[in-house]
């Protein structure tokens, strides 16, 4: 712990993240090709460097969005980064696992259109283009749908770095609940 306090703040944060429950499973996971867990030597080295928030060699200078490219930028940019890939990979793995136990699983389901319903929370999704990531019928109760929405965050983003990690995660979870929970409960039942 004393050594950790002598590190720069960004690396202290990386050490805190690396010591959280479950974050070391990649080091003991079988390299299963079907789940893209089979990292080559360079990918594994890059993973280790990212784990301690170290810079990666040979990155492009500029992102397709026009900003300077960095590991941090790649974890936040929706145009030239990897955040959408991480989200979609997580969602798709969840769907694959749900399909092994349930027969009615849907990716990005349309919600029932609203017909004048009002919600207490102003942040609730009221447009018909809002949709959670996954619907699973029979997850909690037979013939009833459960809805799941994946959120991937970069804990070293400026908005998250000022908070303890668990607080940042909790805030993101609350935000997702504000978007969908009331509508799903009241309209979708």
Coordinates of N, CA and C in Angstrom, one line a residue:
X1 N 0.8 -1.2 0.0 CA 0.0 0.0 0.0 C 0.9 1.3 0.0
X2 N 2.0 1.2 0.7 CA 2.9 2.4 0.7 C 3.5 2.7 -0.6
X3 N 3.9 1.6 -1.3 CA 4.4 1.7 -2.7 C 3.4 2.3 -3.6
X4 N 2.1 1.9 -3.5 CA 1.1 2.4 -4.3 C 0.9 3.9 -4.2
X5 N 1.0 4.5 -3.0 CA 0.9 5.9 -2.7 C 2.0 6.7 -3.4
X6 N 3.1 6.1 -3.7 CA 4.2 6.9 -4.4 C 4.0 6.9 -5.9
X7 N 3.1 6.1 -6.4 CA 2.8 6.1 -7.9 C 2.0 7.3 -8.3
X8 N 2.1 7.7 -9.6 CA 1.3 8.8 -10.0 C -0.2 8.4 -9.8
X9 N -1.1 9.5 -9.7 CA -2.5 9.2 -9.5 C -3.1 8.2 -10.5
X10 N -2.8 8.4 -11.8 CA -3.4 7.5 -12.8 C -3.0 6.1 -12.6
X11 N -1.8 5.8 -12.1 CA -1.4 4.5 -11.9 C -1.9 3.9 -10.5
X12 N -2.1 4.8 -9.5 CA -2.8 4.4 -8.3 C -4.2 3.9 -8.6
X13 N -4.9 4.7 -9.5 CA -6.2 4.3 -9.9 C -6.2 2.9 -10.6
X14 N -5.2 2.7 -11.5 CA -5.1 1.5 -12.2 C -4.9 0.3 -11.3
X15 N -4.0 0.5 -10.2 CA -3.8 -0.5 -9.2 C -5.1 -0.8 -8.5
X16 N -5.8 0.2 -8.1 CA -7.1 0.0 -7.4 C -8.1 -0.8 -8.3
X17 N -8.1 -0.5 -9.6 CA -9.0 -1.2 -10.5 C -8.5 -2.7 -10.6
X18 N -7.2 -2.9 -10.8 CA -6.7 -4.2 -11.0 C -6.9 -5.1 -9.7
X19 N -7.1 -4.5 -8.6 CA -7.2 -5.3 -7.4 C -8.7 -5.6 -7.0
X20 N -9.6 -5.1 -7.8 CA -11.0 -5.3 -7.6 C -11.4 -6.8 -7.9
X21 N -12.4 -7.3 -7.2 CA -12.9 -8.6 -7.4 C -13.2 -8.9 -8.9
X22 N -12.7 -9.9 -9.4 CA -13.1 -10.3 -10.8 C -12.2 -9.7 -11.9
X23 N -11.4 -8.7 -11.6 CA -10.6 -8.0 -12.6 C -9.4 -8.8 -13.1
X24 N -9.0 -9.8 -12.3 CA -7.9 -10.6 -12.7 C -8.3 -11.9 -13.4
X25 N -9.5 -12.1 -13.7 CA -10.0 -13.4 -14.3 C -9.4 -13.6 -15.7
X26 N -9.1 -12.5 -16.4 CA -8.5 -12.7 -17.7 C -7.2 -13.4 -17.6
X27 N -6.5 -13.3 -16.5 CA -5.2 -14.0 -16.4 C -5.3 -15.5 -16.1
X28 N -6.5 -15.9 -15.7 CA -6.7 -17.3 -15.5 C -7.8 -18.0 -16.4
X29 N -8.3 -17.2 -17.3 CA -9.3 -17.7 -18.3 C -8.7 -18.5 -19.4
X30 N -9.3 -19.6 -19.7 CA -8.8 -20.4 -20.8 C -8.9 -19.6 -22.1
X31 N -8.0 -19.7 -23.0 CA -8.0 -18.9 -24.2 C -8.9 -19.4 -25.2
X32 N -10.2 -19.4 -24.9 CA -11.2 -19.9 -25.8 C -11.5 -19.1 -27.1
X33 N -11.2 -19.7 -28.2 CA -11.3 -18.9 -29.5 C -12.7 -18.5 -29.7
X34 N -13.7 -19.3 -29.4 CA -15.1 -19.0 -29.7 C -15.6 -17.7 -29.0
X35 N -14.9 -17.3 -27.9 CA -15.3 -16.0 -27.2 C -14.2 -15.0 -27.4
X36 N -13.3 -15.2 -28.3 CA -12.2 -14.2 -28.6 C -11.3 -14.0 -27.4
X37 N -11.2 -15.0 -26.6 CA -10.3 -15.0 -25.4 C -8.9 -15.4 -25.8
X38 N -8.6 -15.7 -27.0 CA -7.3 -16.2 -27.4 C -6.4 -15.0 -27.9
X39 N -5.9 -14.3 -26.9 CA -5.1 -13.1 -27.3 C -3.7 -13.6 -27.8
X40 N -3.2 -12.9 -28.8 CA -1.9 -13.3 -29.3 C -0.9 -12.6 -28.4
X41 N 0.4 -12.8 -28.6 CA 1.4 -12.2 -27.7 C 1.4 -10.7 -27.6
X42 N 1.2 -10.0 -28.7 CA 1.1 -8.5 -28.6 C -0.1 -8.0 -27.9
X43 N -1.3 -8.7 -28.2 CA -2.5 -8.3 -27.5 C -2.4 -8.5 -26.0
X44 N -1.7 -9.6 -25.6 CA -1.6 -9.8 -24.2 C -0.6 -8.8 -23.5
X45 N 0.4 -8.4 -24.2 CA 1.3 -7.4 -23.7 C 0.6 -6.0 -23.6
X46 N -0.2 -5.7 -24.7 CA -1.0 -4.5 -24.6 C -2.0 -4.5 -23.5
X47 N -2.6 -5.6 -23.2 CA -3.5 -5.8 -22.1 C -2.8 -5.4 -20.8
X48 N -1.6 -6.0 -20.6 CA -0.9 -5.8 -19.4 C -0.5 -4.3 -19.2
X49 N -0.1 -3.7 -20.3 CA 0.2 -2.2 -20.3 C -1.0 -1.4 -19.9
X50 N -2.1 -1.7 -20.5 CA -3.4 -1.0 -20.2 C -3.8 -1.2 -18.8
X51 N -3.6 -2.4 -18.3 CA -4.0 -2.7 -16.9 C -3.3 -1.8 -15.9
X52 N -2.1 -1.4 -16.2 CA -1.4 -0.5 -15.3 C -1.4 0.9 -15.8
X53 N -2.2 1.2 -16.8 CA -2.4 2.6 -17.4 C -1.1 3.1 -17.9
X54 N -0.3 2.2 -18.6 CA 0.9 2.6 -19.3 C 0.6 2.9 -20.8
X55 N 1.4 3.7 -21.4 CA 1.2 4.0 -22.8 C 1.5 2.8 -23.7
X56 N 0.8 2.7 -24.8 CA 1.0 1.7 -25.8 C 1.8 2.2 -26.9
X57 N 2.7 1.4 -27.5 CA 3.5 1.8 -28.6 C 2.7 1.7 -29.9
X58 N 3.1 2.4 -30.9 CA 2.6 2.2 -32.3 C 1.1 2.5 -32.4
X59 N 0.6 3.5 -31.6 CA -0.8 3.9 -31.8 C -0.9 4.9 -32.9
X60 N -2.1 5.0 -33.6 CA -2.2 6.0 -34.6 C -2.1 7.4 -33.9
X61 N -1.7 8.4 -34.7 CA -1.6 9.7 -34.1 C -2.9 10.4 -33.9
X62 N -3.8 10.2 -34.9 CA -5.1 10.9 -34.9 C -6.2 9.9 -35.0
X63 N -7.3 10.1 -34.3 CA -8.5 9.3 -34.4 C -9.3 9.8 -35.6
X64 N -10.1 8.9 -36.1 CA -11.0 9.3 -37.2 C -11.9 10.5 -36.9
X65 N -12.1 10.8 -35.6 CA -13.0 11.9 -35.2 C -12.2 13.2 -35.2
X66 N -10.8 13.1 -35.5 CA -10.0 14.3 -35.6 C -9.2 14.6 -34.3
X67 N -9.5 14.0 -33.2 CA -8.8 14.2 -31.9 C -7.5 13.4 -31.9
X68 N -6.5 13.8 -31.1 CA -5.3 13.0 -30.9 C -5.7 11.6 -30.3
X69 N -5.1 10.6 -30.9 CA -5.4 9.2 -30.4 C -4.6 8.8 -29.2
X70 N -5.2 8.2 -28.3 CA -4.5 7.7 -27.1 C -5.3 6.5 -26.6
X71 N -4.8 5.8 -25.6 CA -5.6 4.7 -25.0 C -6.8 5.3 -24.4
X72 N -6.7 6.3 -23.6 CA -7.8 6.9 -23.0 C -8.9 7.3 -24.0
X73 N -8.5 8.0 -25.1 CA -9.4 8.4 -26.1 C -10.1 7.2 -26.7
X74 N -9.3 6.1 -27.0 CA -9.9 4.9 -27.6 C -11.0 4.3 -26.8
X75 N -10.9 4.5 -25.5 CA -11.9 3.9 -24.6 C -13.2 4.7 -24.4
X76 N -13.2 5.9 -25.1 CA -14.3 6.8 -24.9 C -14.9 7.3 -26.2
X77 N -14.2 7.2 -27.3 CA -14.7 7.7 -28.6 C -15.6 6.7 -29.3
X78 N -16.7 7.1 -29.7 CA -17.7 6.2 -30.4 C -17.4 6.1 -31.9
X79 N -16.6 7.0 -32.4 CA -16.3 7.0 -33.8 C -15.0 6.1 -34.1
X80 N -13.9 6.4 -33.5 CA -12.7 5.6 -33.8 C -12.2 4.8 -32.7
X81 N -12.9 4.7 -31.6 CA -12.5 4.0 -30.4 C -13.1 2.6 -30.3
X82 N -13.0 2.1 -29.1 CA -13.4 0.7 -28.9 C -14.6 0.5 -28.0
X83 N -15.2 1.6 -27.5 CA -16.2 1.5 -26.5 C -17.5 0.8 -27.1
X84 N -17.8 1.1 -28.3 CA -19.0 0.4 -28.9 C -18.7 -1.1 -29.1
X85 N -17.4 -1.4 -29.4 CA -17.1 -2.8 -29.6 C -17.2 -3.6 -28.2
X86 N -16.7 -2.9 -27.2 CA -16.7 -3.6 -25.9 C -18.2 -3.7 -25.4
X87 N -19.0 -2.7 -25.7 CA -20.4 -2.8 -25.3 C -21.1 -4.0 -26.1
X88 N -20.9 -4.0 -27.4 CA -21.6 -5.0 -28.3 C -21.1 -6.4 -27.9
X89 N -19.8 -6.5 -27.7 CA -19.2 -7.9 -27.4 C -19.8 -8.4 -26.0
X90 N -20.0 -7.5 -25.1 CA -20.6 -7.9 -23.8 C -22.0 -8.2 -23.9
X91 N -22.8 -7.4 -24.7 CA -24.2 -7.7 -24.9 C -24.3 -9.0 -25.7
X92 N -23.5 -9.3 -26.7 CA -23.7 -10.5 -27.5 C -23.3 -11.7 -26.7
X93 N -22.3 -11.6 -25.8 CA -21.9 -12.8 -25.0 C -23.1 -13.1 -24.0
X94 N -23.7 -12.0 -23.5 CA -24.8 -12.2 -22.6 C -26.0 -12.9 -23.3
X95 N -26.2 -12.5 -24.6 CA -27.3 -13.1 -25.4 C -27.0 -14.5 -25.6
X96 N -25.8 -14.8 -26.0 CA -25.4 -16.2 -26.2 C -25.6 -17.1 -25.0
X97 N -25.3 -16.6 -23.8 CA -25.5 -17.4 -22.6 C -27.0 -17.5 -22.3
X98 N -27.8 -16.4 -22.5 CA -29.2 -16.5 -22.3 C -29.9 -17.5 -23.2
X99 N -29.4 -17.6 -24.5 CA -30.0 -18.5 -25.4 C -29.8 -20.0 -25.0
X100 N -28.8 -20.2 -24.2 CA -28.6 -21.6 -23.7 C -29.6 -22.0 -22.7
X101 N -30.3 -21.1 -22.0 CA -31.2 -21.4 -21.0 C -32.7 -21.0 -21.3
X102 N -32.8 -20.1 -22.3 CA -34.2 -19.5 -22.6 C -34.4 -19.6 -24.1
X103 N -35.7 -19.8 -24.5 CA -36.0 -19.9 -25.9 C -36.4 -18.6 -26.6
X104 N -36.7 -17.6 -25.8 CA -37.2 -16.3 -26.3 C -36.3 -15.2 -25.8
X105 N -35.2 -14.9 -26.6 CA -34.2 -13.9 -26.3 C -34.2 -13.0 -27.5
X106 N -34.2 -11.7 -27.2 CA -34.2 -10.7 -28.3 C -33.2 -9.6 -28.1
X107 N -32.4 -9.3 -29.2 CA -31.4 -8.3 -29.1 C -32.1 -6.9 -29.5
X108 N -31.8 -5.9 -28.7 CA -32.4 -4.6 -28.9 C -33.9 -4.5 -29.3
X109 N -34.7 -5.0 -28.4 CA -36.1 -5.1 -28.7 C -36.8 -3.7 -28.7
X110 N -37.8 -3.6 -29.5 CA -38.6 -2.4 -29.5 C -39.5 -2.5 -28.3
X111 N -39.6 -1.4 -27.6 CA -40.6 -1.3 -26.5 C -42.0 -1.0 -27.0
X112 N -43.0 -1.3 -26.3 CA -44.3 -1.0 -26.7 C -44.5 0.5 -26.8
X113 N -45.0 1.0 -28.0 CA -45.1 2.4 -28.1 C -46.0 3.0 -27.0
X114 N -45.7 4.2 -26.7 CA -46.4 4.9 -25.6 C -47.6 5.6 -26.2
X115 N -48.7 5.6 -25.5 CA -50.0 6.3 -25.9 C -50.4 7.2 -24.8
X116 N -49.5 8.2 -24.5 CA -49.9 9.2 -23.5 C -49.5 8.9 -22.1
X117 N -48.8 7.8 -21.9 CA -48.4 7.5 -20.5 C -47.4 8.6 -20.0
X118 N -47.5 8.9 -18.8 CA -46.6 9.9 -18.1 C -45.8 9.2 -17.1
X119 N -44.5 9.7 -16.9 CA -43.6 9.1 -16.0 C -43.2 10.1 -15.0
X120 N -42.9 9.7 -13.8 CA -42.4 10.6 -12.7 C -41.0 11.1 -13.1
X121 N -40.2 10.3 -13.6 CA -38.8 10.7 -13.9 C -38.7 11.3 -15.2
X122 N -38.2 12.5 -15.3 CA -38.0 13.3 -16.5 C -37.0 12.6 -17.5
X123 N -36.1 11.8 -16.9 CA -35.1 11.1 -17.7 C -35.6 9.9 -18.4
X124 N -36.8 9.4 -18.1 CA -37.3 8.2 -18.7 C -37.4 8.3 -20.2
X125 N -37.0 7.2 -20.9 CA -37.1 7.2 -22.3 C -38.6 7.2 -22.8
X126 N -38.9 8.3 -23.5 CA -40.3 8.4 -23.9 C -40.5 8.3 -25.4
X127 N -39.4 8.3 -26.1 CA -39.4 8.2 -27.6 C -39.5 6.7 -27.9
X128 N -40.1 6.5 -29.1 CA -40.3 5.1 -29.5 C -38.9 4.5 -30.0
X129 N -37.9 5.3 -30.2 CA -36.6 4.8 -30.7 C -35.8 4.3 -29.5
X130 N -36.2 4.4 -28.3 CA -35.5 3.9 -27.1 C -35.7 2.4 -27.0
X131 N -34.6 1.7 -26.8 CA -34.7 0.3 -26.6 C -33.5 -0.2 -25.7
X132 N -33.9 -1.1 -24.8 CA -32.8 -1.7 -24.0 C -32.0 -2.7 -24.9
X133 N -30.9 -3.3 -24.4 CA -30.1 -4.1 -25.2 C -30.6 -5.5 -25.4
X134 N -31.3 -6.1 -24.3 CA -31.7 -7.5 -24.4 C -33.1 -7.6 -23.7
X135 N -33.9 -8.5 -24.3 CA -35.1 -8.9 -23.7 C -35.1 -10.4 -23.5
X136 N -35.4 -11.0 -22.3 CA -35.4 -12.4 -22.1 C -36.8 -12.8 -21.5
X137 N -37.6 -13.5 -22.2 CA -38.9 -14.0 -21.7 C -38.6 -15.1 -20.7
X138 N -39.2 -15.1 -19.5 CA -39.1 -16.1 -18.6 C -37.9 -16.1 -17.7
X139 N -37.2 -15.0 -17.7 CA -36.0 -14.9 -16.8 C -36.4 -14.9 -15.4
X140 N -37.3 -14.0 -14.9 CA -37.7 -14.0 -13.6 C -39.0 -14.8 -13.3
X141 N -40.0 -14.6 -14.3 CA -41.3 -15.2 -14.2 C -41.7 -15.7 -15.5
X142 N -42.4 -16.9 -15.5 CA -42.8 -17.5 -16.8 C -43.7 -16.5 -17.6
X143 N -43.5 -16.5 -18.9 CA -44.2 -15.7 -19.8 C -44.1 -14.2 -19.6
X144 N -43.2 -13.7 -18.8 CA -43.0 -12.3 -18.6 C -41.6 -12.0 -19.1
X145 N -41.4 -10.8 -19.6 CA -40.1 -10.4 -20.2 C -39.3 -9.6 -19.1
X146 N -38.0 -9.9 -19.1 CA -37.1 -9.1 -18.3 C -36.2 -8.4 -19.3
X147 N -35.9 -7.2 -19.0 CA -35.1 -6.3 -19.9 C -33.7 -6.0 -19.3
X148 N -32.7 -6.1 -20.1 CA -31.3 -5.8 -19.6 C -30.7 -4.8 -20.5
X149 N -29.9 -3.9 -19.9 CA -29.2 -2.9 -20.7 C -27.7 -2.9 -20.2
X150 N -26.8 -3.0 -21.2 CA -25.4 -3.1 -20.9 C -24.8 -1.7 -20.9
X151 N -24.0 -1.4 -19.9 CA -23.3 -0.1 -19.8 C -21.8 -0.5 -19.6
X152 N -20.9 0.0 -20.5 CA -19.5 -0.1 -20.4 C -18.9 1.3 -20.1
X153 N -18.1 1.3 -19.1 CA -17.5 2.6 -18.8 C -16.0 2.5 -18.8
X154 N -15.4 3.6 -18.9 CA -13.9 3.7 -18.8 C -13.7 4.4 -17.5
X155 N -13.2 3.7 -16.5 CA -13.1 4.3 -15.1 C -12.1 5.4 -15.0
X156 N -11.2 5.5 -16.0 CA -10.3 6.6 -16.0 C -10.7 7.8 -16.8
X157 N -11.9 7.8 -17.3 CA -12.5 9.0 -17.9 C -12.5 10.2 -16.9
X158 N -12.4 11.4 -17.4 CA -12.4 12.5 -16.4 C -13.6 12.6 -15.5
X159 N -14.8 12.2 -16.0 CA -16.0 12.2 -15.2 C -16.0 11.2 -14.2
X160 N -15.3 10.1 -14.4 CA -15.2 9.0 -13.4 C -14.0 9.0 -12.5
X161 N -13.0 9.6 -13.0 CA -11.7 9.6 -12.2 C -11.8 10.3 -10.9
X162 N -12.7 11.3 -10.8 CA -12.8 12.0 -9.5 C -13.6 11.3 -8.4
X163 N -14.2 10.2 -8.8 CA -15.0 9.4 -7.9 C -14.4 8.1 -7.5
X164 N -14.7 7.5 -6.3 CA -14.3 6.2 -6.1 C -14.9 5.3 -7.1
X165 N -14.2 4.2 -7.5 CA -14.7 3.3 -8.6 C -16.1 2.8 -8.4
X166 N -16.4 2.3 -7.2 CA -17.7 1.7 -6.9 C -18.8 2.8 -7.0
X167 N -18.5 4.0 -6.6 CA -19.4 5.1 -6.8 C -19.7 5.4 -8.2
X168 N -18.7 5.5 -9.1 CA -18.8 5.7 -10.5 C -19.7 4.6 -11.1
X169 N -19.5 3.4 -10.8 CA -20.3 2.3 -11.3 C -21.7 2.4 -10.8
X170 N -21.9 2.7 -9.6 CA -23.3 2.9 -9.0 C -24.0 4.0 -9.7
X171 N -23.3 5.1 -10.0 CA -24.0 6.3 -10.7 C -24.4 5.9 -12.1
X172 N -23.6 5.1 -12.8 CA -24.0 4.7 -14.1 C -25.1 3.7 -14.1
X173 N -25.2 2.8 -13.1 CA -26.3 1.9 -12.9 C -27.6 2.7 -12.7
X174 N -27.5 3.7 -11.8 CA -28.7 4.5 -11.5 C -29.2 5.2 -12.7
X175 N -28.3 5.7 -13.6 CA -28.7 6.4 -14.8 C -29.4 5.5 -15.7
X176 N -28.9 4.3 -15.9 CA -29.6 3.3 -16.8 C -31.0 3.0 -16.2
X177 N -31.1 2.9 -14.9 CA -32.4 2.6 -14.3 C -33.4 3.8 -14.6
X178 N -32.9 5.0 -14.5 CA -33.8 6.1 -14.7 C -34.3 6.1 -16.2
X179 N -33.5 5.7 -17.1 CA -33.9 5.6 -18.5 C -35.1 4.7 -18.7
X180 N -34.9 3.5 -18.2 CA -35.8 2.4 -18.6 C -36.7 1.8 -17.5
X181 N -36.4 1.9 -16.3 CA -37.0 1.1 -15.2 C -38.5 1.4 -15.2
X182 N -38.9 2.7 -15.1 CA -40.3 3.1 -14.9 C -41.1 2.7 -16.1
X183 N -40.6 2.9 -17.3 CA -41.3 2.6 -18.5 C -41.5 1.0 -18.6
X184 N -40.5 0.3 -18.4 CA -40.6 -1.2 -18.5 C -41.6 -1.7 -17.4
X185 N -41.5 -1.2 -16.2 CA -42.4 -1.6 -15.1 C -43.8 -1.2 -15.4
X186 N -44.1 0.0 -15.9 CA -45.4 0.5 -16.1 C -46.1 0.1 -17.4
X187 N -45.3 0.0 -18.5 CA -45.9 -0.3 -19.8 C -45.7 -1.8 -20.2
X188 N -44.5 -2.3 -20.0 CA -44.1 -3.6 -20.4 C -44.6 -4.7 -19.4
X189 N -44.7 -4.2 -18.2 CA -45.1 -5.1 -17.0 C -44.0 -6.1 -16.7

